[in-house]
Tab-separated table of C-alpha atoms in Angstrom:
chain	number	residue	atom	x	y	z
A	237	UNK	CA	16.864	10.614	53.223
A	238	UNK	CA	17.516	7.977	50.382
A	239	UNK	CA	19.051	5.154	51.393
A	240	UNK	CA	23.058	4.275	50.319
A	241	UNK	CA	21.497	0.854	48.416
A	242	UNK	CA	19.589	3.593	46.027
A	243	UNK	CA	22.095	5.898	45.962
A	244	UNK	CA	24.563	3.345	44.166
A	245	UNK	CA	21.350	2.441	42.648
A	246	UNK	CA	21.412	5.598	40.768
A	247	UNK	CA	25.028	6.170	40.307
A	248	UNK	CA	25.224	3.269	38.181
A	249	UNK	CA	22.081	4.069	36.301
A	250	UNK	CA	23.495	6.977	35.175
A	251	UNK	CA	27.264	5.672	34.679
A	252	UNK	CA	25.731	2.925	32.084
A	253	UNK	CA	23.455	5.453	30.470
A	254	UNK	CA	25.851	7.814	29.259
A	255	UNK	CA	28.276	4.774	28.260
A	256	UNK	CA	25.396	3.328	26.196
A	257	UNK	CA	24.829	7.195	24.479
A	258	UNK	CA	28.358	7.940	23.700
A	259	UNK	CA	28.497	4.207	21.852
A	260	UNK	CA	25.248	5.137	19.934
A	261	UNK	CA	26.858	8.880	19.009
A	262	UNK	CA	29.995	7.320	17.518
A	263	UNK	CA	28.417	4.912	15.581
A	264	UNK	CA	25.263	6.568	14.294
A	265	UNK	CA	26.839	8.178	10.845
A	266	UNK	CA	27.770	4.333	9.748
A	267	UNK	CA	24.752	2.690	10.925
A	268	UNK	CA	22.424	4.835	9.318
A	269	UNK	CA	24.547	4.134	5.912
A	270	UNK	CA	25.167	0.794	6.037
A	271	UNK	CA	23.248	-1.267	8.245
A	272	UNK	CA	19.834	0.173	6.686
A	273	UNK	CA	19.158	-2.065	3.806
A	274	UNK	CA	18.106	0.993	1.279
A	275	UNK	CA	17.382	0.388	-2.150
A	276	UNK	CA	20.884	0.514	-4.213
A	277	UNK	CA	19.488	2.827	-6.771
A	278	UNK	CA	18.791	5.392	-4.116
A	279	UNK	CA	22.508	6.276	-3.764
A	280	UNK	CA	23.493	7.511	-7.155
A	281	UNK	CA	21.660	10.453	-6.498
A	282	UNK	CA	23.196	11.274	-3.477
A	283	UNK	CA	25.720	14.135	-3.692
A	284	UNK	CA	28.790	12.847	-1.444
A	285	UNK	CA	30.065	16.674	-1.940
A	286	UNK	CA	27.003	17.915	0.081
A	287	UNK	CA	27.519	15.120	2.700
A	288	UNK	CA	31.100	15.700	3.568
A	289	UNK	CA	30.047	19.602	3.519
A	290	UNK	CA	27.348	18.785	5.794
A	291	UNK	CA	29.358	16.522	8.109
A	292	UNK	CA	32.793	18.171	8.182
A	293	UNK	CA	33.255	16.089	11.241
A	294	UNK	CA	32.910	13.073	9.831
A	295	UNK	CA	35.969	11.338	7.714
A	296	UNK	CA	35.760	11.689	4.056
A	297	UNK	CA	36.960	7.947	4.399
A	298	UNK	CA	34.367	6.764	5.987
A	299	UNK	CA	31.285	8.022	3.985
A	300	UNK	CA	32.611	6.991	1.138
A	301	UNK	CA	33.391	3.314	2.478
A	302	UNK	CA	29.949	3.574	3.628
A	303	UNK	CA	28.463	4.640	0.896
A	304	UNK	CA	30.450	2.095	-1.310
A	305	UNK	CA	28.994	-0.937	0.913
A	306	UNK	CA	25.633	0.531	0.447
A	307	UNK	CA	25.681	0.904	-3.363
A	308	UNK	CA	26.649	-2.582	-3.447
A	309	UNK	CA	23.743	-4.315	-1.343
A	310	UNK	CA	21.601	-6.281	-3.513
A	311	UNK	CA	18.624	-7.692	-2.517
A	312	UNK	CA	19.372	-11.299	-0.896
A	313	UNK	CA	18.094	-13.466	-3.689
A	314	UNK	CA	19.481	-11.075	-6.688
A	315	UNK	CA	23.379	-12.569	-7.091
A	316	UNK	CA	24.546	-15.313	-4.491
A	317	UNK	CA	27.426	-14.769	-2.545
A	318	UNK	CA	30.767	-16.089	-4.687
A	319	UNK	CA	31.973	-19.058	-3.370
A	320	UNK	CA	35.931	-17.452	-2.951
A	321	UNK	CA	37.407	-14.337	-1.562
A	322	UNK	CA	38.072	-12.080	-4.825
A	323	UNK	CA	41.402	-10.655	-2.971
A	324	UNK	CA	42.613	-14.239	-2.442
A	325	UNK	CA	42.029	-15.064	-6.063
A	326	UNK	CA	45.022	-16.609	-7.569
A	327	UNK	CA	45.366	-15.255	-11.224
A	328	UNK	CA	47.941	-15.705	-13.807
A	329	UNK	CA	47.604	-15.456	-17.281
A	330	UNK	CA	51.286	-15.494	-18.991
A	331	UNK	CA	49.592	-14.229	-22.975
A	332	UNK	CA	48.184	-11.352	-20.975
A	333	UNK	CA	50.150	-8.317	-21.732
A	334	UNK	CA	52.887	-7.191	-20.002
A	335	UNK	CA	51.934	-6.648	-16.083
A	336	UNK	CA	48.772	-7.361	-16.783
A	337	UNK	CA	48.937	-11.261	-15.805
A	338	UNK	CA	46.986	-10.850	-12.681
A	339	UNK	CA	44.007	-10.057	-14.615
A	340	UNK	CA	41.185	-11.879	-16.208
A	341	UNK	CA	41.774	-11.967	-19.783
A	342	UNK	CA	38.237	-11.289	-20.531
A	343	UNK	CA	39.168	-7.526	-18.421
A	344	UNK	CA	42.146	-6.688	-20.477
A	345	UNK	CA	41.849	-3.889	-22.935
A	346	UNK	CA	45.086	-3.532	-24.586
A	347	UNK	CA	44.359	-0.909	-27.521
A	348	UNK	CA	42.365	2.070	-27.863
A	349	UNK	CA	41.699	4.934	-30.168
A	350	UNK	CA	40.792	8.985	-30.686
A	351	UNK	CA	36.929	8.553	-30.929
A	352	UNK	CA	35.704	11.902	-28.974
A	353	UNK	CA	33.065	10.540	-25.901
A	354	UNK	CA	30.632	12.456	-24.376
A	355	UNK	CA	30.493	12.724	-20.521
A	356	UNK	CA	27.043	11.745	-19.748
A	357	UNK	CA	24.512	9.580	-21.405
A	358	UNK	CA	25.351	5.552	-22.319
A	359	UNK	CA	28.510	4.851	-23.193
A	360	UNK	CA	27.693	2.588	-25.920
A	361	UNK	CA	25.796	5.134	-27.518
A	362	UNK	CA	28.432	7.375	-27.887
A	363	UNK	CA	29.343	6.712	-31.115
A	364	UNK	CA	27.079	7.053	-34.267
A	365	UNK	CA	30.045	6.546	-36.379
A	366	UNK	CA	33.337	5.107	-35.858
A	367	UNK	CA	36.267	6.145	-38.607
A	368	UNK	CA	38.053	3.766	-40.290
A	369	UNK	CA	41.024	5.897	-41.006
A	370	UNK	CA	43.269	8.649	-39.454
A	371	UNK	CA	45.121	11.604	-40.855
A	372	UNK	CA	47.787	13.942	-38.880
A	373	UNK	CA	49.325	16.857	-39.852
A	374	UNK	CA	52.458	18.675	-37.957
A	375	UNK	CA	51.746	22.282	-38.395
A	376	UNK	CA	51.801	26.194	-37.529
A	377	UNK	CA	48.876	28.352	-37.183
A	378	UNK	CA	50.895	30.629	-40.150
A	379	UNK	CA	48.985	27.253	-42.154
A	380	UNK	CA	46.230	27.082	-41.151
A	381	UNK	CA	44.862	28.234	-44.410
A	382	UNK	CA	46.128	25.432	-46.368
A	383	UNK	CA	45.422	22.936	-43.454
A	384	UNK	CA	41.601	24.144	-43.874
A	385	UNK	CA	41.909	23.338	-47.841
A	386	UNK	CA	43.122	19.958	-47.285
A	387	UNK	CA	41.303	18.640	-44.889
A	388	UNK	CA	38.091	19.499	-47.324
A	389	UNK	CA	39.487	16.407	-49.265
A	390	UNK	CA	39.134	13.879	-46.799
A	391	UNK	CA	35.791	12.220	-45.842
A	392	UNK	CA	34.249	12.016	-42.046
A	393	UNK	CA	35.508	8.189	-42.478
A	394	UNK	CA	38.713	10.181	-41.197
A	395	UNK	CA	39.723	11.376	-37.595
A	396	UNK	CA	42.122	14.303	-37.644
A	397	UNK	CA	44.639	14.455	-35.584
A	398	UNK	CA	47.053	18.143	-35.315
A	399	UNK	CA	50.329	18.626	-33.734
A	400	UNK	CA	51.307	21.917	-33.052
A	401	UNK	CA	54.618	23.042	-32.998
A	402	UNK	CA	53.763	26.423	-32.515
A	403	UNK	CA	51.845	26.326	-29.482
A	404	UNK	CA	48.699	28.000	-31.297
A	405	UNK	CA	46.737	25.053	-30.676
A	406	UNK	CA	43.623	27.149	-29.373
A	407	UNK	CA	43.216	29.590	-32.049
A	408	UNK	CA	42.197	26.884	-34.539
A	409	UNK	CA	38.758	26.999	-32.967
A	410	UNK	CA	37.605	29.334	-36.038
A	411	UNK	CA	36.983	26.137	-37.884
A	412	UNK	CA	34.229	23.701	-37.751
A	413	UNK	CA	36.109	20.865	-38.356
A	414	UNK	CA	38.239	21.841	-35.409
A	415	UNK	CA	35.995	20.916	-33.074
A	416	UNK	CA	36.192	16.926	-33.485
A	417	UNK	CA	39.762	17.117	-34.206
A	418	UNK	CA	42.421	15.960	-31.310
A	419	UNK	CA	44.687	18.146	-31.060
A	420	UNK	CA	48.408	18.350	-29.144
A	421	UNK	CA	50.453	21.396	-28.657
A	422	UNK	CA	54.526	21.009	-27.791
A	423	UNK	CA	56.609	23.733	-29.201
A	424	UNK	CA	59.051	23.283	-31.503
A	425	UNK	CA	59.080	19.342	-32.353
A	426	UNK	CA	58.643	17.294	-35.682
A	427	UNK	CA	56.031	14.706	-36.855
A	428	UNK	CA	58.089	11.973	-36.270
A	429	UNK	CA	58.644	13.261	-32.555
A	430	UNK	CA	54.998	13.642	-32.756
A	431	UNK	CA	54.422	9.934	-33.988
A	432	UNK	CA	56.331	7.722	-31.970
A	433	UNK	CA	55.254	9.594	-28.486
A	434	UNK	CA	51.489	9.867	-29.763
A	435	UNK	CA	50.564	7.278	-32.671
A	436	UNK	CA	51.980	4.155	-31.025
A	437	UNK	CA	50.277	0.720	-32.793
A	438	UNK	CA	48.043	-0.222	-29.840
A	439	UNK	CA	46.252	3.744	-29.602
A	440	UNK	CA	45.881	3.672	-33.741
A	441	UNK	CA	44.875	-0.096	-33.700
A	442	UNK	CA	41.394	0.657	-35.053
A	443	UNK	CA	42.276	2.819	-37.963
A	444	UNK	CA	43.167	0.509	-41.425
A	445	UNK	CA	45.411	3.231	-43.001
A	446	UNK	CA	47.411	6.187	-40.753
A	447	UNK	CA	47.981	8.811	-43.173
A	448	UNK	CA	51.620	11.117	-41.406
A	449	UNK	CA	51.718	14.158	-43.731
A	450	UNK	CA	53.381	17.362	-44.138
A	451	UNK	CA	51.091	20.904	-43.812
A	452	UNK	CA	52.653	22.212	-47.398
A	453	UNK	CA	51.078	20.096	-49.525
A	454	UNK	CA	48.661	20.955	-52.423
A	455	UNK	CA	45.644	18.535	-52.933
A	456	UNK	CA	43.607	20.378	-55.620
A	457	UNK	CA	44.044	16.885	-57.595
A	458	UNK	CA	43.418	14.068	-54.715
A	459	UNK	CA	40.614	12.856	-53.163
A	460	UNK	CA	40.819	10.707	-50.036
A	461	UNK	CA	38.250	7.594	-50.523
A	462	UNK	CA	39.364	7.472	-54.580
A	463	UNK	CA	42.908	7.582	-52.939
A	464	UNK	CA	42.510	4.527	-50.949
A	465	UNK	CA	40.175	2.434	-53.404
A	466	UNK	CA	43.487	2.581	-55.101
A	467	UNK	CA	45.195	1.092	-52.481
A	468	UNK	CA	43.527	-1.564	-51.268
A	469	UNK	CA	43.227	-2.268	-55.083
A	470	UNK	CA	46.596	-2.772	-55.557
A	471	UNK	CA	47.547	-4.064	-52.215
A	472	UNK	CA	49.739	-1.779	-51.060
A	473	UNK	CA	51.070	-1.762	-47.123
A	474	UNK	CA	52.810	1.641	-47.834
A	475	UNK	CA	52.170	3.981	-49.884
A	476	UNK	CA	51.874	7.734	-50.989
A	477	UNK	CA	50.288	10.376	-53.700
A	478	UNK	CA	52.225	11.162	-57.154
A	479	UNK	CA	54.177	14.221	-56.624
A	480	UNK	CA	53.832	16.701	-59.460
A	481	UNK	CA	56.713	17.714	-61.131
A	482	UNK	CA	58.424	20.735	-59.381
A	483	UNK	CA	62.046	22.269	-59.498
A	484	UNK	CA	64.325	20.682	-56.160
A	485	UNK	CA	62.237	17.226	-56.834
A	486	UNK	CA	64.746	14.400	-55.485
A	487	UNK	CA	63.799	11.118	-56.366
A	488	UNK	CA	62.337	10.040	-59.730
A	489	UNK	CA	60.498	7.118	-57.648
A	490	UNK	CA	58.109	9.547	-56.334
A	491	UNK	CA	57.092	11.852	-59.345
A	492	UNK	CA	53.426	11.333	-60.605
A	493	UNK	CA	53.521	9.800	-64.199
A	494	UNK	CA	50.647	10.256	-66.752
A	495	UNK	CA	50.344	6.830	-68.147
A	496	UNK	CA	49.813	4.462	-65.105
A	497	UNK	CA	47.669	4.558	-62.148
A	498	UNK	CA	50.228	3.171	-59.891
A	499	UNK	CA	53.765	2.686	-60.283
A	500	UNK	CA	56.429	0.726	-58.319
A	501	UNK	CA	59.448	0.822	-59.621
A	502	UNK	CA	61.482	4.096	-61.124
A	503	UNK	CA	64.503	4.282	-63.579
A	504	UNK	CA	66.960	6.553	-61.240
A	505	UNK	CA	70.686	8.312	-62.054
A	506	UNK	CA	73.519	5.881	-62.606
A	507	UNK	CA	74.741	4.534	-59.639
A	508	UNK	CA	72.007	5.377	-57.335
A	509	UNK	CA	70.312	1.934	-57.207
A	510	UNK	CA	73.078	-1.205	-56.981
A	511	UNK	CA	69.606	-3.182	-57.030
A	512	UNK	CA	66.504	-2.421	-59.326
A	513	UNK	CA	63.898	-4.027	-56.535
A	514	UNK	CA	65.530	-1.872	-54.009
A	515	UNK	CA	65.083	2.132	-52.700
A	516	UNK	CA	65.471	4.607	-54.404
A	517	UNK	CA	64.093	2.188	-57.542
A	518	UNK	CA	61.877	0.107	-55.596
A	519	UNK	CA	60.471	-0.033	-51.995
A	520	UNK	CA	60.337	3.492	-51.856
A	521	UNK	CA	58.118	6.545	-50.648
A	522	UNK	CA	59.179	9.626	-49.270
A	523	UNK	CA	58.729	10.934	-45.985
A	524	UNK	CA	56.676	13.983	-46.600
A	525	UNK	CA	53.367	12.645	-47.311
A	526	UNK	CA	53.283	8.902	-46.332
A	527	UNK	CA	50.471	6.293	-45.680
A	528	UNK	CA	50.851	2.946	-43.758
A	529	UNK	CA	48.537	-0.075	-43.727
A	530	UNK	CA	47.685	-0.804	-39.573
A	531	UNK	CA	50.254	-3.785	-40.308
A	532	UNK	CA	52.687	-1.871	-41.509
A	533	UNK	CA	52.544	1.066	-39.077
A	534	UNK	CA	53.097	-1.684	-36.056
A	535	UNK	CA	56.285	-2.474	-37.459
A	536	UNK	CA	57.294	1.016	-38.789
A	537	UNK	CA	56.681	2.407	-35.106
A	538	UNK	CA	59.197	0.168	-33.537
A	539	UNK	CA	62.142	1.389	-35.820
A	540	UNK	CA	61.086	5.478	-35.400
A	541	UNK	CA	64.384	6.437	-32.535
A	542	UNK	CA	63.317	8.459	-29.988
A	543	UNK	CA	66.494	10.946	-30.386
A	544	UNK	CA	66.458	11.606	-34.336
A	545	UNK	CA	63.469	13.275	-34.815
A	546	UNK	CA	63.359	14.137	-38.277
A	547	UNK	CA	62.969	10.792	-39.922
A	548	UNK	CA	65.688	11.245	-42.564
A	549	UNK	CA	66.698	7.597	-43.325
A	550	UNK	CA	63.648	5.971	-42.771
A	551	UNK	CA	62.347	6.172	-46.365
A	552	UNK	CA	65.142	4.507	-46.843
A	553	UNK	CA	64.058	1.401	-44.153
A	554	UNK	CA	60.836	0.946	-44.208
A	555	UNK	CA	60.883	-1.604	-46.913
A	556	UNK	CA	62.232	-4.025	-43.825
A	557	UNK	CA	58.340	-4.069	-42.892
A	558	UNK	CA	56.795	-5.486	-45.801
A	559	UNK	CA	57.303	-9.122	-47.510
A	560	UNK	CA	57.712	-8.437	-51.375
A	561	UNK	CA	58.319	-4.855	-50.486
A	562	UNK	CA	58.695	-4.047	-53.857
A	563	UNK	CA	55.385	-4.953	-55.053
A	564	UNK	CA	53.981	-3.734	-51.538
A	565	UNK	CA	55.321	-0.246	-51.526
A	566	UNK	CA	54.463	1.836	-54.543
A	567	UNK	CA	53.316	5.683	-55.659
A	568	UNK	CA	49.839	6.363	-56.174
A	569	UNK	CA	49.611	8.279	-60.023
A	570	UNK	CA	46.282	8.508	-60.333
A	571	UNK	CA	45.543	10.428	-57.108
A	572	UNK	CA	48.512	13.195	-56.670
A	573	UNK	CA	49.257	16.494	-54.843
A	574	UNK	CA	52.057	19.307	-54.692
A	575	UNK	CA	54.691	19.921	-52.433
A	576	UNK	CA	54.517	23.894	-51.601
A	577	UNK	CA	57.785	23.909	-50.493
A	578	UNK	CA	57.465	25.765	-47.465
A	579	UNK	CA	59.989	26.148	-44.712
A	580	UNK	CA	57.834	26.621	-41.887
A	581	UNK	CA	59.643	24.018	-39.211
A	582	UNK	CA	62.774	24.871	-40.544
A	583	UNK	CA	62.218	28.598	-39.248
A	584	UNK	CA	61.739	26.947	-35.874
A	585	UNK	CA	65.425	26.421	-35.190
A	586	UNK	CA	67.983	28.547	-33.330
A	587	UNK	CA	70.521	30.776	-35.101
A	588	UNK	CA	73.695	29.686	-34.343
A	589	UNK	CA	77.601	30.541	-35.019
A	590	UNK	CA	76.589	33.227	-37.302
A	591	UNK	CA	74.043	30.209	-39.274
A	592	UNK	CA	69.761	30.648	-39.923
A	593	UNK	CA	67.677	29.116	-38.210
A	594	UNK	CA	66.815	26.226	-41.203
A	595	UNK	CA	70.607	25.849	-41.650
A	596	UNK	CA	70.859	24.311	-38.237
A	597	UNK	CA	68.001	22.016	-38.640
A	598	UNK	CA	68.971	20.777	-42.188
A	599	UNK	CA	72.395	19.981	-40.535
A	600	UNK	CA	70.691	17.910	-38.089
A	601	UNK	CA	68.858	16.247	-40.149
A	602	UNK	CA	71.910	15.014	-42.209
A	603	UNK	CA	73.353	13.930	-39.400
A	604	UNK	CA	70.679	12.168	-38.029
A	605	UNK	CA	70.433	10.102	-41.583
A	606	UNK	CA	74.088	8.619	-41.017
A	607	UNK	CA	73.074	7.898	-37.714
A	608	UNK	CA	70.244	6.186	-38.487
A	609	UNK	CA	71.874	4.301	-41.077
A	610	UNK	CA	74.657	3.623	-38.581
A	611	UNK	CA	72.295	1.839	-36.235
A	612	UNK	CA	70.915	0.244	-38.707
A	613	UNK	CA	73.575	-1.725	-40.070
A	614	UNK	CA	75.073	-2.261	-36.213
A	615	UNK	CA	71.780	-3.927	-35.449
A	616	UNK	CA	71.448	-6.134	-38.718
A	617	UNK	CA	75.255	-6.566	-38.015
A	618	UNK	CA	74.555	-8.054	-34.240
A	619	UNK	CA	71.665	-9.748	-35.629
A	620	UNK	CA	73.512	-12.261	-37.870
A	621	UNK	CA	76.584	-12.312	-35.919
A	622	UNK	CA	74.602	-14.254	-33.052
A	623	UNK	CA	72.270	-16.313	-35.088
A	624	UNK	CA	75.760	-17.535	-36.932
A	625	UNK	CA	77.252	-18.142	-33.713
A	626	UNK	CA	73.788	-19.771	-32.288
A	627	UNK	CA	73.908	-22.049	-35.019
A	628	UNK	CA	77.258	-23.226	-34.668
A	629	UNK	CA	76.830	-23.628	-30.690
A	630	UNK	CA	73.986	-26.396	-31.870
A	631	UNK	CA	75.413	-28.368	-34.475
A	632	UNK	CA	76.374	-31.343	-32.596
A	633	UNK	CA	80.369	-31.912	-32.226
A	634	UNK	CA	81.990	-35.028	-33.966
């Protein structure tokens, strides 16, 4: 017989034994992660997917903090350690943008663009060209015709950008050009709804001119890169192409003349213009077929209101965005188009009261003119009310 000493002996053995395994089996999936010190460029090729699979049991928390630790060893003389706690960092940088002050300036990217990137490969070989321009068009597949004939006149210095009101986004696959193209599909909105939700200043930032037009528009007589050589000749922030002659044509500002290659100022019905420098004589382009300078867009943006989506009145305003708008805002004659005329978004509205559908929307976009204008004078209004009474709080008192 064994003796009681051995007994205890072995009891105790054993007792430590399988307190020392059970220690080892909890803690073997993180030690063999994180305290072997693996080359870091082992673990990029390591398919977390098949680990988790493979180790159901084991938290999808804790590979990946593992596997983050790991990835980030570095041999010991490679980087030294910082000499603060990056979590205890105490940044604040007020000319950051908005709640971006806790950053370092140097990480701030406030703008971007609508260059296409691949998914693989270097990012800074993504690009072999970047385009100095945009152009967006508002349309309907029933268009798509004429969209393909337009978009023949402008260069690869363009992205294209299409909103679709139809919801036929995917069916404009059957052209080439297509395929680069950024396209957004919401049924049954405008171009302006379009532009202020989708073209604000800081996503457009890299393009120099942000042509908004129409999809009816005939451009068997333009050319995009002769188009803007004209431009940038003349100086112009805002801008569009001649309009050729054509019955229902409003505004004499905007019709193409033979004798000029750009023209600024137009000779309109009595009455219509209580100032020759001003719209619809001066500082004036229409809002089918526009083009804005970068500069000009940033300001033209903030005065777009979300609720009146179809622009009317802002040919009108957009003079307010230019110094010298009158020698700033002109018609481009030598480079011109046609307007077709067609009522496609108008057939988009609702019958109603016995009324078409493109009754209902031309209603709305009356109203939404005196509105605009409304607002307008309101703000201007408020404006010089408070700077008056500003001014007269600081005069000192006698």
């Amino acid at each position: 017989m064994r003796r009681p000493s051995q007994m205890m002996r072995l009891l105790l053995t054993t007792f430590f034994g399988v307190i020392v395994g059970f220690l080892m089996g909890i803690t073997f999936p993180t030690l063999t992660l994180t305290k072997m010190n693996l080359p870091s460029t082992l673990f990029p090729s390591i398919d977390l997917a098949y680990i988790e699979d493979k180790y159901s049991d084991i938290s999808r928390q804790r590979l990946f903090g593992s596997w983050s630790a790991t990835k980030g060893l570095k041999l010991k003389n490679d980087i030294p350690d910082p000499p603060y706690n990056y979590n205890d960092t105490k940044i604040w940088v007020p000319t950051n943008p908005r709640g971006a002050e806790r950053l370092p300036p140097d990480i701030v990217t406030p703008e971007s663009d609508f260059y296409l990137r691949r998914l693989w490969g270097d990012p800074n070989e993504d690009l072999t060209i970047k385009q100095r321009y945009l152009v967006t068009f508002t349309v309907g597949y029933d268009q798509r015709k004429n969209i393909d004939t337009v978009l023949k006149k402008f260069s690869d210095n363009f992205s294209i950008m299409l909103f679709h009101y139809d919801g036929r986004a995917s069916e404009w696959e059957e052209f080439e050009w297509s395929k680069r193209a950024i396209h957004v599909s919401i049924r049954k909105q405008t171009k302006w709804w379009y532009a202020k939700r989708f073209l604000h200043p800081d996503i457009v930032a890299p393009y120099e001119y942000i042509f908004i037009w129409d999809e009816d528009l005939g451009v068997e007589h333009f050319d995009s890169e002769k188009y803007l050589a004209v431009v940038k000749k003349h100086g112009l922030e805002i801008s569009q192409p001649g309009l050729e002659p054509y019955e229902g044509l409003t505004w004499e500002m905007t019709k193409k003349r033979d004798d000029t290659e750009v023209h600024k100022h137009a000779e309109e019905r009595n009455g219509w213009c209580t100032d020759p420098n001003l719209p619809p004589c001066a500082a004036f382009v229409e809002i089918m077929a526009p083009v804005f300078s970068r500069k000009a867009w940033r300001c033209v943006w903030q005065m777009i209101q979300n609720d009146l989506v179809h622009g009317w009145g802002l040919d009108f305003a957009v003079r307010k965005c230019v110094q010298n708008a009158h020698e700033k805002i002109g018609v481009v004659d030598a480079q011109w188009i046609i307007h077709q005329g067609v009522p496609s978004l108008g057939n988009q509205g609702q019958p109603e009261r016995g009324k078409q559908p493109w009754e209902g929307v031309r209603e709305r976009c009356r109203r939404e003119w005196t509105m605009f204008q409304d607002r307008l004078d309101d703000a201007e209004k408020a404006y010089f009310e408070a700077s008056a009474h500003n001014n007269a709080s600081s005069r000192p008192h006698g």
